[in-house]
Every structure is written in structure tokens, then in C-alpha cells.
CSV table of C-alpha atoms in Angstrom, one decimal:
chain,number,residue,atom,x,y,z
Q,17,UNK,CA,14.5,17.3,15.3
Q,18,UNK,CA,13.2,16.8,11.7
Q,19,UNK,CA,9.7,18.4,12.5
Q,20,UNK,CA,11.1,21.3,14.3
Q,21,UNK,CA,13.7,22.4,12.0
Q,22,UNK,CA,13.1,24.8,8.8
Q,23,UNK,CA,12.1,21.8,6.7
Q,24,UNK,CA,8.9,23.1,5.5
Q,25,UNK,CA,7.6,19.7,4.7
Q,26,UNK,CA,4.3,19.1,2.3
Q,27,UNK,CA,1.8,21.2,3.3
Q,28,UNK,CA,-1.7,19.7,4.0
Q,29,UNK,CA,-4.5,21.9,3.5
Q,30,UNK,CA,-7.2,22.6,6.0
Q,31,UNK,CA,-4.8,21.2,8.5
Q,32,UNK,CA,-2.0,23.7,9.8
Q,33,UNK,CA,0.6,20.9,9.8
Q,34,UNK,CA,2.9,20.1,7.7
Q,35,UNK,CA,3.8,16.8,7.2
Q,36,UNK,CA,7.6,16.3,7.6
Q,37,UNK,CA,8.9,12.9,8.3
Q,38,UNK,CA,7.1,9.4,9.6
Q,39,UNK,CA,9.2,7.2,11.8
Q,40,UNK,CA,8.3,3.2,12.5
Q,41,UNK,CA,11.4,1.4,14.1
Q,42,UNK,CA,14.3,2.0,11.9
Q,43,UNK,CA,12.3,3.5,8.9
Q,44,UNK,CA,12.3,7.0,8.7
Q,45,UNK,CA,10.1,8.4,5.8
Q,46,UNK,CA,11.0,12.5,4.9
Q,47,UNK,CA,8.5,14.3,3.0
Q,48,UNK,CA,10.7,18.0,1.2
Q,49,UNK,CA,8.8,20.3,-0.6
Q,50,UNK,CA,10.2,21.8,-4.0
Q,51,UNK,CA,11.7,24.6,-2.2
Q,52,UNK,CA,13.4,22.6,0.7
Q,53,UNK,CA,17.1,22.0,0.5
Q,54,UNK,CA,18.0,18.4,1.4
Q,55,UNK,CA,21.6,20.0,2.5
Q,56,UNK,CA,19.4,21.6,6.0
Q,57,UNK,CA,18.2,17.8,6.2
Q,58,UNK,CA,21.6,16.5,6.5
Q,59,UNK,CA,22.4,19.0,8.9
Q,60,UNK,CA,19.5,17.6,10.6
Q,61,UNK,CA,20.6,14.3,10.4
Q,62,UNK,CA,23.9,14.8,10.8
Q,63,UNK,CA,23.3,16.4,14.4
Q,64,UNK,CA,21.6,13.1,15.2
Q,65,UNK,CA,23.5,10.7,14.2
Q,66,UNK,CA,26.5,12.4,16.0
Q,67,UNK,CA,24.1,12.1,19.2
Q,68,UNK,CA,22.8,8.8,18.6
Q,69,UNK,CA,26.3,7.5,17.5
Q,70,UNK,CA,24.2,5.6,14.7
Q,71,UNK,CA,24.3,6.7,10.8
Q,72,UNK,CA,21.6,6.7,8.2
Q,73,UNK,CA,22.7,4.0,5.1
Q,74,UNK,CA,22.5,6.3,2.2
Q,75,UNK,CA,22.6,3.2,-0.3
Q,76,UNK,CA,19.3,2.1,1.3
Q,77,UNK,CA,17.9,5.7,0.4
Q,78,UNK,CA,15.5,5.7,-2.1
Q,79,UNK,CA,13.6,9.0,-3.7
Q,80,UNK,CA,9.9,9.1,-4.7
Q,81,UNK,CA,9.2,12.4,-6.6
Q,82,UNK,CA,6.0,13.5,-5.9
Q,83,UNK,CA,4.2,16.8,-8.0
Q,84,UNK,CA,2.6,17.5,-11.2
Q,85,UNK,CA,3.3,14.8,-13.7
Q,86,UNK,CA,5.9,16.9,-15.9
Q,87,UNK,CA,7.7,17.6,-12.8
Q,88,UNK,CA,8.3,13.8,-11.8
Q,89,UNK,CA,9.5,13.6,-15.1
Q,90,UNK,CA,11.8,15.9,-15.6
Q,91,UNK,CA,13.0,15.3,-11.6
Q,92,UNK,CA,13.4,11.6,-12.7
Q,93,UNK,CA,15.1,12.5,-15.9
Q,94,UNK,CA,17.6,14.6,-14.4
Q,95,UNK,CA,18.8,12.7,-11.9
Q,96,UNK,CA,18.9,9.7,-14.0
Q,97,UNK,CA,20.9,11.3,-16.3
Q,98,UNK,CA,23.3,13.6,-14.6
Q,99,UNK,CA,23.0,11.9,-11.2
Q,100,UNK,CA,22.3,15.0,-9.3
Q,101,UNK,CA,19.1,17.4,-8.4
Q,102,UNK,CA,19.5,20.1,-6.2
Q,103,UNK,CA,21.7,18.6,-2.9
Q,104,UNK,CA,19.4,15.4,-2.6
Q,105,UNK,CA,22.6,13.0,-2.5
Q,106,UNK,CA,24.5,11.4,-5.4
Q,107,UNK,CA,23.9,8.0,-7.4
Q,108,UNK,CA,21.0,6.8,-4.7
Q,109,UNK,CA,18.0,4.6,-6.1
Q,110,UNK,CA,15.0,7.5,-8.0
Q,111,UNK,CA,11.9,5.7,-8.4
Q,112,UNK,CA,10.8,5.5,-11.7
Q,113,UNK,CA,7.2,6.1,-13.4
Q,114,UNK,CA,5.5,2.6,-12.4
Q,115,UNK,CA,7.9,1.4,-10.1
Q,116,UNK,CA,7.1,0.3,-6.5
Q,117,UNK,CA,8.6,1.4,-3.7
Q,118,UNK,CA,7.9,-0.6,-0.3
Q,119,UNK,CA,7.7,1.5,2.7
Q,120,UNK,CA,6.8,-0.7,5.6
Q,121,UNK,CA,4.7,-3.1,3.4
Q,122,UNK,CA,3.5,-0.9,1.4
Q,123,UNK,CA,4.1,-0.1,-2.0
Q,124,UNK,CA,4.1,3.4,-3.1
Q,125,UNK,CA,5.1,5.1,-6.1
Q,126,UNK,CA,3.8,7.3,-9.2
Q,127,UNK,CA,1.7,5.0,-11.7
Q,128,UNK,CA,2.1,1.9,-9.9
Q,129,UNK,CA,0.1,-1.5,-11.5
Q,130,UNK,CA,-1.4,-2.5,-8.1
Q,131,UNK,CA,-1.8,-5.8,-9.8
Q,132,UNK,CA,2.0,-6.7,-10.4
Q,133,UNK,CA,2.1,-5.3,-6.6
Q,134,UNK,CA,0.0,-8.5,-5.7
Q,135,UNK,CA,2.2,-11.2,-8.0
Q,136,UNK,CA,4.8,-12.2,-5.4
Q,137,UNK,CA,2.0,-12.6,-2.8
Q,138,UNK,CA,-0.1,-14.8,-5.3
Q,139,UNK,CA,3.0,-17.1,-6.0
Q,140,UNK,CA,3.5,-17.7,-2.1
Q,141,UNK,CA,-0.4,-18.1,-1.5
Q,142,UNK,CA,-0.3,-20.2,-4.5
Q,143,UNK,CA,2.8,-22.6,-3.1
Q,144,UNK,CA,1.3,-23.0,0.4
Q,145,UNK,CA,-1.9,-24.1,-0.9
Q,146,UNK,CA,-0.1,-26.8,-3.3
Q,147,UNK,CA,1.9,-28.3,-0.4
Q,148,UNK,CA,-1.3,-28.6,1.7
Q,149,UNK,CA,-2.3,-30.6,-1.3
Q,150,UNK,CA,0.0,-33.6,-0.1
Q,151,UNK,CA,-2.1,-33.7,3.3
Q,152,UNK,CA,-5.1,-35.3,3.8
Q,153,UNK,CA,-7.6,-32.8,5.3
Q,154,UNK,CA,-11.9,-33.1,5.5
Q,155,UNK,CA,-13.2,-29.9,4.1
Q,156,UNK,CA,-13.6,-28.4,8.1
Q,157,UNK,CA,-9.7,-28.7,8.0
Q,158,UNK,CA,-9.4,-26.7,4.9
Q,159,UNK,CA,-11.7,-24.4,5.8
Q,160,UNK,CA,-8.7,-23.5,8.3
Q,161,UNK,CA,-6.6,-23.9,6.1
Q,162,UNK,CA,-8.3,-21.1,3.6
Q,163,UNK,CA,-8.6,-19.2,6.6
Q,164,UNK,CA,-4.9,-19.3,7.8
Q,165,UNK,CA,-3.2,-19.0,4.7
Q,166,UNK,CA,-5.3,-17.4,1.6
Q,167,UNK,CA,-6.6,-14.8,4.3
Q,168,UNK,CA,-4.1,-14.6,6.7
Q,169,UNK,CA,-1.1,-14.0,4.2
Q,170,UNK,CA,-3.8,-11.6,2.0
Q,171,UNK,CA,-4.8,-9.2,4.8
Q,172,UNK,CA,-1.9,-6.8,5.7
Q,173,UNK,CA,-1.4,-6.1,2.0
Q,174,UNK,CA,-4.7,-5.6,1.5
Q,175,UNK,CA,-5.2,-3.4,4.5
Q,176,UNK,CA,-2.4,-1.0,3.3
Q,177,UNK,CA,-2.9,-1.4,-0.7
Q,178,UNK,CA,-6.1,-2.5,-1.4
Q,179,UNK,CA,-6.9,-5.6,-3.4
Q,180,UNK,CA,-7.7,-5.5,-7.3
Q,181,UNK,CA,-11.1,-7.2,-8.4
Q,182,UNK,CA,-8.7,-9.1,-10.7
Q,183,UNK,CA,-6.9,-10.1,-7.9
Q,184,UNK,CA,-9.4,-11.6,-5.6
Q,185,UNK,CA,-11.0,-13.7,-8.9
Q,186,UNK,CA,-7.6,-15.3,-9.2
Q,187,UNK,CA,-7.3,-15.8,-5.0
Q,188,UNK,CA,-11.1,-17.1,-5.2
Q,189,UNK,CA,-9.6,-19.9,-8.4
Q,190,UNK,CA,-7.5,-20.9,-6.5
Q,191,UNK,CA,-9.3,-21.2,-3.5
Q,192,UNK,CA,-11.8,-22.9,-5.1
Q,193,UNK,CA,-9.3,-25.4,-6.5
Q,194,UNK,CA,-7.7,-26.4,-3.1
Q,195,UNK,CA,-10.9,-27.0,-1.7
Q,196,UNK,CA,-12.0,-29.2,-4.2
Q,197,UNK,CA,-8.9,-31.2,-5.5
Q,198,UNK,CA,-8.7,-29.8,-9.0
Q,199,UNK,CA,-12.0,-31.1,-9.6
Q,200,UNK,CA,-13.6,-29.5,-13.1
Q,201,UNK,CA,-17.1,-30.3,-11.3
Q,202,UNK,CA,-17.1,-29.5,-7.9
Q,203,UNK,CA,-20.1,-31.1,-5.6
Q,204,UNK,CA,-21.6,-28.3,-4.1
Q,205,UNK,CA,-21.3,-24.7,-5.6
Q,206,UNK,CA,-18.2,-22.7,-4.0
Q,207,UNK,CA,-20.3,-20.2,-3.1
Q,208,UNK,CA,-22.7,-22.3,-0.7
Q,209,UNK,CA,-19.4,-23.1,1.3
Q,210,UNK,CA,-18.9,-19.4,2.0
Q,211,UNK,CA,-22.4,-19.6,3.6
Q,212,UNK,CA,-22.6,-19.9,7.9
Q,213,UNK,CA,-23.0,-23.3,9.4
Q,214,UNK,CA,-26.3,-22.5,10.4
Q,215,UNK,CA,-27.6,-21.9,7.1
Q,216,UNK,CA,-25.8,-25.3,5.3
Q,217,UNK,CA,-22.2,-23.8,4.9
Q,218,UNK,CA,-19.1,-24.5,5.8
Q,219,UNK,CA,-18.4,-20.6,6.8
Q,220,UNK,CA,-15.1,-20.8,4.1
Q,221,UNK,CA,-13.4,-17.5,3.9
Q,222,UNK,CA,-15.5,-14.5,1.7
Q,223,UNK,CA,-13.0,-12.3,0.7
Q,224,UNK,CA,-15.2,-10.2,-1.1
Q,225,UNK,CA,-17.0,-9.5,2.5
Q,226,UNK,CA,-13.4,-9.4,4.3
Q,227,UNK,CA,-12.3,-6.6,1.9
Q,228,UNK,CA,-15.2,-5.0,2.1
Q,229,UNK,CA,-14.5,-4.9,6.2
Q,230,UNK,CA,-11.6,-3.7,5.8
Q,231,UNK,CA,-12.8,-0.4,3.7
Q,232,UNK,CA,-15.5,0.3,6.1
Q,233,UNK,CA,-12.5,0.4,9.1
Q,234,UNK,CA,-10.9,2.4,7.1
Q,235,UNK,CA,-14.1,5.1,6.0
Q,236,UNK,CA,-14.6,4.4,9.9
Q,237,UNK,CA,-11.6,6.5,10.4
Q,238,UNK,CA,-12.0,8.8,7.7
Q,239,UNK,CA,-15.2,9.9,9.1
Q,240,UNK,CA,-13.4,10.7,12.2
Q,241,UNK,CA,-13.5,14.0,13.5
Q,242,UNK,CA,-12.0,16.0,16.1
Q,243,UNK,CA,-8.0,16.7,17.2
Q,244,UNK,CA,-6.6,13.0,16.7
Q,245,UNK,CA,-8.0,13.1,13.1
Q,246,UNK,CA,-5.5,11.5,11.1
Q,247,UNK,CA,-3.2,13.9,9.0
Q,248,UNK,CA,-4.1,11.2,5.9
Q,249,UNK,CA,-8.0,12.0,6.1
Q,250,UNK,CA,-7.4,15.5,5.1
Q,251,UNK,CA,-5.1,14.6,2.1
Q,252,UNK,CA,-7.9,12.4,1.0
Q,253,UNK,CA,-10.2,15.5,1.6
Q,254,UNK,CA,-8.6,17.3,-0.8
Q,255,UNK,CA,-8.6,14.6,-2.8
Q,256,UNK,CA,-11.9,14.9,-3.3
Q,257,UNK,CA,-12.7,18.0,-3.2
Q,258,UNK,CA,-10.5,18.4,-6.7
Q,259,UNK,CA,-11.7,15.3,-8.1
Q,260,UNK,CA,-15.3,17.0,-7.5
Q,261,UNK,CA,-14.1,20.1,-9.4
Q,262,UNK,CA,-12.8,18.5,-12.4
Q,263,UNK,CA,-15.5,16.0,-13.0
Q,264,UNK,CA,-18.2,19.3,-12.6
Q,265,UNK,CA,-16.1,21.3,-15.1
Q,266,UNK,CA,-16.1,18.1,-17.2
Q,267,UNK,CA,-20.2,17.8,-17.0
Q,268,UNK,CA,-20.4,21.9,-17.4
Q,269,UNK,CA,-17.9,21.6,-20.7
């Protein structure tokens, strides 16, 4: 109903869509233009909600202004002050400058530290590691260990967000701390355990190479061409192609 109603969404270029709403389970993520009216959303919404006999929790709704800099200002300023902007609904949460959003693991939002993103996930990493402390494990067992918990609890976050340099030197620590009990002089250099089995390592998790994995899936799919291209690649085309611009007008100046 959303994508065939008036909305006119955020137009993508070089596309001839416009992208209007994502839906996963019972998230529903709406993307207005400046022009749109949120009151022909509620219609919308309202219409389906009588149909569905289900309602959407406007104290879960949350607002992520999206534009030129001055205008997520003075769309955040407004609303934080006045509690109103346009017909988007009353007293519901506006994301501020820097502040995270999640939307299904994901945190998105304008200016966002992607570093203080990764702090909760650190802390848990950090805790599971300490309480396999208390077992008794050869260094095959915490291989596994590494594998199941630094990478396994790592990898949808950084699938979706991307993991800082800073981050991975602080996973790699504290890695490298498990592994060897604390110990200020380790035995063997960490980095002979990441090494295959084959060729005197233990095959410990590389994260570096696991990241790197990860953005070459992703390139694998921006690279894609043809009618299931996803409508994401040509954001990021555009992306680019004004990022281009402004660094050559910054070599011509």
C-alpha cells in the first residue's frame, strides 16, 4: 500500500524507483521526502491497520532526518523545541546529531562514532572471554573458542556496520590475552597462531582477513549488474560519483 500510494519517497538516481518503505517482520522502515506529508502516510496506515486489525506503536516511532546538514539541524531543532514539524506525529523520539538509531542491527544515524557503536559488543565479547578463563582449555580448544565467540558475536555487526581499525586492535588484545593467560611474554608470536595447520599454525581466527571477506561480498554485489541490482548499489553510485566531483574541483582549486 505504502509503495503505491502518492508517497513520493527518496528518489534514487539512475534508478526509476523510488525508495519508499523497507519491511523485515514487524519493522517497517518509511523513507518521505521534504515535500511528502506524513498525514497521506497515516492514511496509509490507517487503512491497514483497520484491515490487519493490528496498529503501529507510535512511542516506538523514531525519526532520522536525512538532507543537507542545515536542514537536519534546523528539522532536529524544531521539533525538539516546539515538538512538531509539519504532520510527522507529536513528542516521538528525533534522532539527534551523533546519535544511533538501530534498525534491525544496524545503527544508523547522522554523524554517528562507529566506535561507541562497537562498545556494548566489546564489553559482551570481553565478558565471555573472561568466563572461559575459569575453564581449562589446550590452545585447539581455544582456537574454538576465538572462533565461536570473538568471531561469531563480531560478524553480523560487522557485516551491516563495518568494523573500525581501532576496533579490531582492541578485539585482536584481547584475543591475544585469552589465548595466552595474561601472559606479558607470550611463547610463540600471536600472529604465527593465525597461520594454517599446515604451515605450523594453529589457524586462530584473522579478523583482519574475515573483514576483509566480508567487503569483498559486499563489492561482489555492488558490481552486480542487471534487473535484481540492489536499489543500495546505486545510492552508493552516486555516492561516488559526487565524492569524484568535489575532490576534482578540490585538485582544480
Amino acid at each position: 500500500m505504502i509503495r503505491n500510494s502518492n508517497i513520493q519517497g527518496l528518489s534514487i538516481p539512475h534508478c526509476g524507483k523510488a525508495l519508499k518503505a523497507t519491511l523485515f517482520a514487524d519493522n517497517t522502515t518509511i523513507y518521505l521526502a521534504a515535500t511528502d506529508d506524513f498525514a497521506e502516510l497515516q492514511h496509509v496506515l490507517d487503512t491497514w491497520c483497520t484491515a490487519a486489525k493490528a496498529h503501529f506503536n507510535l512511542k516506538k516511532t523514531e525519526i532520522i532526518p536525512v538532507g543537507t546538514p542545515e536542514y537536519c539541524t534546523n528539522v532536529e531543532n524544531t521539533y525538539r523545541i516546539t515538538g512538531q514539524w509539519g504532520n510527522y506525529p507529536e513528542n516521538v523520539h528525533m534522532a539527534a546529531d551523533g546519535e544511533p538509531v538501530r534498525i534491525l542491527g544496524a545503527w544508523l544515524g547522522n554523524g554517528v562514532n562507529e566506535s561507541e557503536i562497537w562498545a556494548p559488543k566489546i564489553e559482551k565479547i570481553l565478558t565471555v572471554t573472561n568466563h572461559w578463563k575459569n575453564v581449562t582449555t589446550t590452545l585447539n580448544g581455544k582456537r574454538h573458542v576465538v572462533q565461536m565467540m570473538v568471531g561469531g558475536m563480531s560478524q553480523f555487526l560487522t557485516d551491516v556496520q563495518r568494523m573500525p581499525k581501532s576496533v579490531m586492535t582492541r578485539l585482536n588484545k584481547l584475543t591475544r590475552k585469552y589465548v595466552w593467560n595474561n601472559k606479558h611474554s607470550p611463547p610463540v608470536q600471536f600472529d604465527c597462531l593465525l597461520l594454517p595447520i599446515e604451515k605450523g599454525g594453529l589457524g586462530m581466527l584473522d579478523l583482519e582477513s574475515r573483514n576483509e571477506a566480508i567487503d569483498v561480498m559486499w563489492l561482489k554485489t555492488y558490481l552486480q549488474m542487471g534487473p535484481d541490482r540492489p536499489l543500495w548499489t546505486f545510492i552508493a553510485d552516486d555516492l561516488f560519483a559526487n565524492q569524484t566531483k568535489q575532490e576534482r574541483w578540490w585538485r582544480l582549486s
